[in-house]
PDB file of C-alpha atoms in Angstrom:
ATOM      1  CA  ARG B  25     253.444  -0.756  69.324  1.00  0.00           C
ATOM      2  CA  THR B  26     252.884   2.949  69.570  1.00  0.00           C
ATOM      3  CA  GLY B  27     255.330   5.220  71.550  1.00  0.00           C
ATOM      4  CA  ALA B  28     252.327   5.618  74.072  1.00  0.00           C
ATOM      5  CA  GLU B  29     252.032   1.931  74.688  1.00  0.00           C
ATOM      6  CA  LEU B  30     255.632   1.723  75.101  1.00  0.00           C
ATOM      7  CA  LEU B  31     255.785   4.451  77.649  1.00  0.00           C
ATOM      8  CA  ALA B  32     252.813   2.951  79.538  1.00  0.00           C
ATOM      9  CA  GLY B  33     254.784   0.041  80.493  1.00  0.00           C
ATOM     10  CA  ASP B  34     257.790   2.059  81.947  1.00  0.00           C
ATOM     11  CA  GLU B  35     258.086   2.977  85.727  1.00  0.00           C
ATOM     12  CA  SER B  36     256.352   6.241  85.395  1.00  0.00           C
ATOM     13  CA  GLY B  37     253.505   4.696  83.143  1.00  0.00           C
ATOM     14  CA  THR B  38     252.678   2.066  85.660  1.00  0.00           C
ATOM     15  CA  ILE B  39     251.714   4.457  88.149  1.00  0.00           C
ATOM     16  CA  GLY B  40     249.492   6.767  85.683  1.00  0.00           C
ATOM     17  CA  CYS B  41     252.023   9.625  85.283  1.00  0.00           C
ATOM     18  CA  TYR B  42     251.284   9.836  81.449  1.00  0.00           C
ATOM     19  CA  SER B  43     247.660  10.391  81.971  1.00  0.00           C
ATOM     20  CA  PHE B  44     248.380  13.376  84.503  1.00  0.00           C
ATOM     21  CA  ARG B  45     246.171  16.280  83.781  1.00  0.00           C
ATOM     22  CA  GLY B  46     248.478  19.074  84.884  1.00  0.00           C
ATOM     23  CA  MET B  47     251.935  20.145  83.645  1.00  0.00           C
ATOM     24  CA  THR B  48     254.664  17.682  83.624  1.00  0.00           C
ATOM     25  CA  PHE B  49     258.416  18.626  83.877  1.00  0.00           C
ATOM     26  CA  GLY B  50     261.860  16.784  84.103  1.00  0.00           C
ATOM     27  CA  ILE B  51     264.608  18.355  85.962  1.00  0.00           C
ATOM     28  CA  ASP B  52     268.318  17.898  86.027  1.00  0.00           C
ATOM     29  CA  GLY B  53     271.297  19.524  87.402  1.00  0.00           C
ATOM     30  CA  SER B  54     275.102  19.499  86.518  1.00  0.00           C
ATOM     31  CA  ASN B  55     278.136  20.208  88.558  1.00  0.00           C
ATOM     32  CA  SER B  56     281.315  19.940  86.293  1.00  0.00           C
ATOM     33  CA  ASP B  57     284.658  21.655  86.907  1.00  0.00           C
ATOM     34  CA  GLY B  58     282.922  24.441  89.079  1.00  0.00           C
ATOM     35  CA  ALA B  59     280.188  25.205  86.475  1.00  0.00           C
ATOM     36  CA  ILE B  60     276.918  24.637  88.132  1.00  0.00           C
ATOM     37  CA  GLY B  61     273.874  24.303  85.747  1.00  0.00           C
ATOM     38  CA  ALA B  62     270.291  23.459  85.924  1.00  0.00           C
ATOM     39  CA  GLY B  63     267.333  22.714  83.593  1.00  0.00           C
ATOM     40  CA  CYS B  64     263.877  21.936  83.132  1.00  0.00           C
ATOM     41  CA  CYS B  65     261.719  20.423  80.264  1.00  0.00           C
ATOM     42  CA  CYS B  66     257.962  20.726  79.979  1.00  0.00           C
ATOM     43  CA  LEU B  67     256.216  17.722  78.318  1.00  0.00           C
ATOM     44  CA  GLU B  68     253.123  19.577  77.365  1.00  0.00           C
ATOM     45  CA  GLU B  69     254.799  22.923  76.439  1.00  0.00           C
ATOM     46  CA  PRO B  70     258.289  22.534  75.113  1.00  0.00           C
ATOM     47  CA  SER B  71     258.556  26.342  74.621  1.00  0.00           C
ATOM     48  CA  LEU B  72     258.774  26.440  78.387  1.00  0.00           C
ATOM     49  CA  ASP B  73     261.956  24.433  78.578  1.00  0.00           C
ATOM     50  CA  CYS B  74     264.592  26.568  80.289  1.00  0.00           C
ATOM     51  CA  HIS B  75     268.063  26.265  81.812  1.00  0.00           C
ATOM     52  CA  ALA B  76     270.285  28.389  83.923  1.00  0.00           C
ATOM     53  CA  ARG B  77     273.589  28.707  85.521  1.00  0.00           C
ATOM     54  CA  VAL B  78     273.171  28.242  89.221  1.00  0.00           C
ATOM     55  CA  GLY B  79     275.492  29.977  91.621  1.00  0.00           C
ATOM     56  CA  ARG B  80     279.249  30.739  91.406  1.00  0.00           C
ATOM     57  CA  GLU B  81     282.215  28.454  92.035  1.00  0.00           C
ATOM     58  CA  GLN B  82     283.392  30.608  95.154  1.00  0.00           C
ATOM     59  CA  GLU B  83     279.965  29.962  96.840  1.00  0.00           C
ATOM     60  CA  GLY B  84     280.695  26.210  96.983  1.00  0.00           C
ATOM     61  CA  THR B  85     279.397  23.425  95.044  1.00  0.00           C
ATOM     62  CA  SER B  86     277.433  20.348  95.802  1.00  0.00           C
ATOM     63  CA  SER B  87     275.379  17.818  93.677  1.00  0.00           C
ATOM     64  CA  ASN B  88     272.279  18.818  95.398  1.00  0.00           C
ATOM     65  CA  ARG B  89     272.596  22.567  94.447  1.00  0.00           C
ATOM     66  CA  PRO B  90     271.988  22.138  90.775  1.00  0.00           C
ATOM     67  CA  GLU B  91     269.180  19.786  91.261  1.00  0.00           C
ATOM     68  CA  LEU B  92     267.516  22.250  93.473  1.00  0.00           C
ATOM     69  CA  GLY B  93     268.066  24.824  90.782  1.00  0.00           C
ATOM     70  CA  GLY B  94     266.215  22.507  88.506  1.00  0.00           C
ATOM     71  CA  LEU B  95     263.332  22.272  90.771  1.00  0.00           C
ATOM     72  CA  LEU B  96     263.213  26.035  91.158  1.00  0.00           C
ATOM     73  CA  LEU B  97     263.070  26.548  87.329  1.00  0.00           C
ATOM     74  CA  ALA B  98     260.257  24.117  87.029  1.00  0.00           C
ATOM     75  CA  LEU B  99     258.225  25.708  89.910  1.00  0.00           C
ATOM     76  CA  ARG B 100     258.891  29.230  88.537  1.00  0.00           C
ATOM     77  CA  THR B 101     257.917  27.987  84.992  1.00  0.00           C
ATOM     78  CA  ALA B 102     254.693  26.026  86.221  1.00  0.00           C
ATOM     79  CA  SER B 103     251.430  27.765  85.831  1.00  0.00           C
ATOM     80  CA  THR B 104     249.849  28.680  89.261  1.00  0.00           C
ATOM     81  CA  ASP B 105     246.453  27.326  88.193  1.00  0.00           C
ATOM     82  CA  GLN B 106     247.445  23.851  87.311  1.00  0.00           C
ATOM     83  CA  ASP B 107     248.975  20.947  89.189  1.00  0.00           C
ATOM     84  CA  ALA B 108     252.571  20.091  88.374  1.00  0.00           C
ATOM     85  CA  LEU B 109     254.271  16.742  88.304  1.00  0.00           C
ATOM     86  CA  ILE B 110     258.059  16.870  88.534  1.00  0.00           C
ATOM     87  CA  PHE B 111     260.620  14.067  87.675  1.00  0.00           C
ATOM     88  CA  SER B 112     264.038  14.117  89.173  1.00  0.00           C
ATOM     89  CA  ASP B 113     266.720  11.560  89.000  1.00  0.00           C
ATOM     90  CA  ASN B 114     268.092  12.816  92.263  1.00  0.00           C
ATOM     91  CA  GLU B 115     266.598  11.331  95.450  1.00  0.00           C
ATOM     92  CA  ALA B 116     268.515  13.979  97.638  1.00  0.00           C
ATOM     93  CA  VAL B 117     266.132  16.544  96.189  1.00  0.00           C
ATOM     94  CA  LEU B 118     263.249  14.892  98.105  1.00  0.00           C
ATOM     95  CA  LYS B 119     264.695  15.320 101.387  1.00  0.00           C
ATOM     96  CA  PRO B 120     264.642  19.088 101.735  1.00  0.00           C
ATOM     97  CA  VAL B 121     261.473  19.107  99.780  1.00  0.00           C
ATOM     98  CA  LYS B 122     259.847  16.946 102.282  1.00  0.00           C
ATOM     99  CA  LYS B 123     260.588  19.680 104.986  1.00  0.00           C
ATOM    100  CA  TRP B 124     258.866  22.246 102.930  1.00  0.00           C
ATOM    101  CA  VAL B 125     255.828  20.617 102.085  1.00  0.00           C
ATOM    102  CA  GLY B 126     253.090  20.861 104.785  1.00  0.00           C
ATOM    103  CA  GLU B 127     251.681  23.398 107.192  1.00  0.00           C
ATOM    104  CA  GLY B 128     252.907  25.277 110.202  1.00  0.00           C
ATOM    105  CA  GLY B 129     256.017  26.593 111.495  1.00  0.00           C
ATOM    106  CA  LYS B 130     258.222  23.580 110.704  1.00  0.00           C
ATOM    107  CA  ALA B 131     257.347  23.883 106.801  1.00  0.00           C
ATOM    108  CA  THR B 132     260.203  25.600 105.803  1.00  0.00           C
ATOM    109  CA  LEU B 133     263.585  25.203 103.958  1.00  0.00           C
ATOM    110  CA  ALA B 134     265.291  28.126 105.646  1.00  0.00           C
ATOM    111  CA  ASN B 135     267.610  25.804 107.746  1.00  0.00           C
ATOM    112  CA  THR B 136     268.468  23.122 105.117  1.00  0.00           C
ATOM    113  CA  PRO B 137     271.762  23.054 103.145  1.00  0.00           C
ATOM    114  CA  ASP B 138     271.486  25.241  99.899  1.00  0.00           C
ATOM    115  CA  ALA B 139     268.449  27.167 101.342  1.00  0.00           C
ATOM    116  CA  ASP B 140     269.581  30.074  99.439  1.00  0.00           C
ATOM    117  CA  MET B 141     268.277  28.413  96.293  1.00  0.00           C
ATOM    118  CA  THR B 142     264.818  29.146  97.348  1.00  0.00           C
ATOM    119  CA  ASP B 143     265.428  32.839  97.966  1.00  0.00           C
ATOM    120  CA  SER B 144     265.463  33.676  94.437  1.00  0.00           C
TER     121      SER B 144
END
């Protein structure tokens, strides 16, 4: 079997992610001994892969903060004229993002924990 055939049988493949026609990113964050880092990888353009240190220890740390940093990196890297599919291994990232997606005055991340991550 080819690599594509093997991938088609995994969780992402069964919902058609590998035939997505936009940009596909994987994100992750790390919080170890006060060093907070984030990264993103682009399936279609590996040259767009990036990583960054997120915040400082004195600002406080949480496991969600570096994950949001990975999301921010992917959104900054993504082309504005293409759809983006972003994979994360952290369900907690979805909770604040659900508050951001939509229309109207309630579509904001301003009052969520780690809201400063979106100000950059």
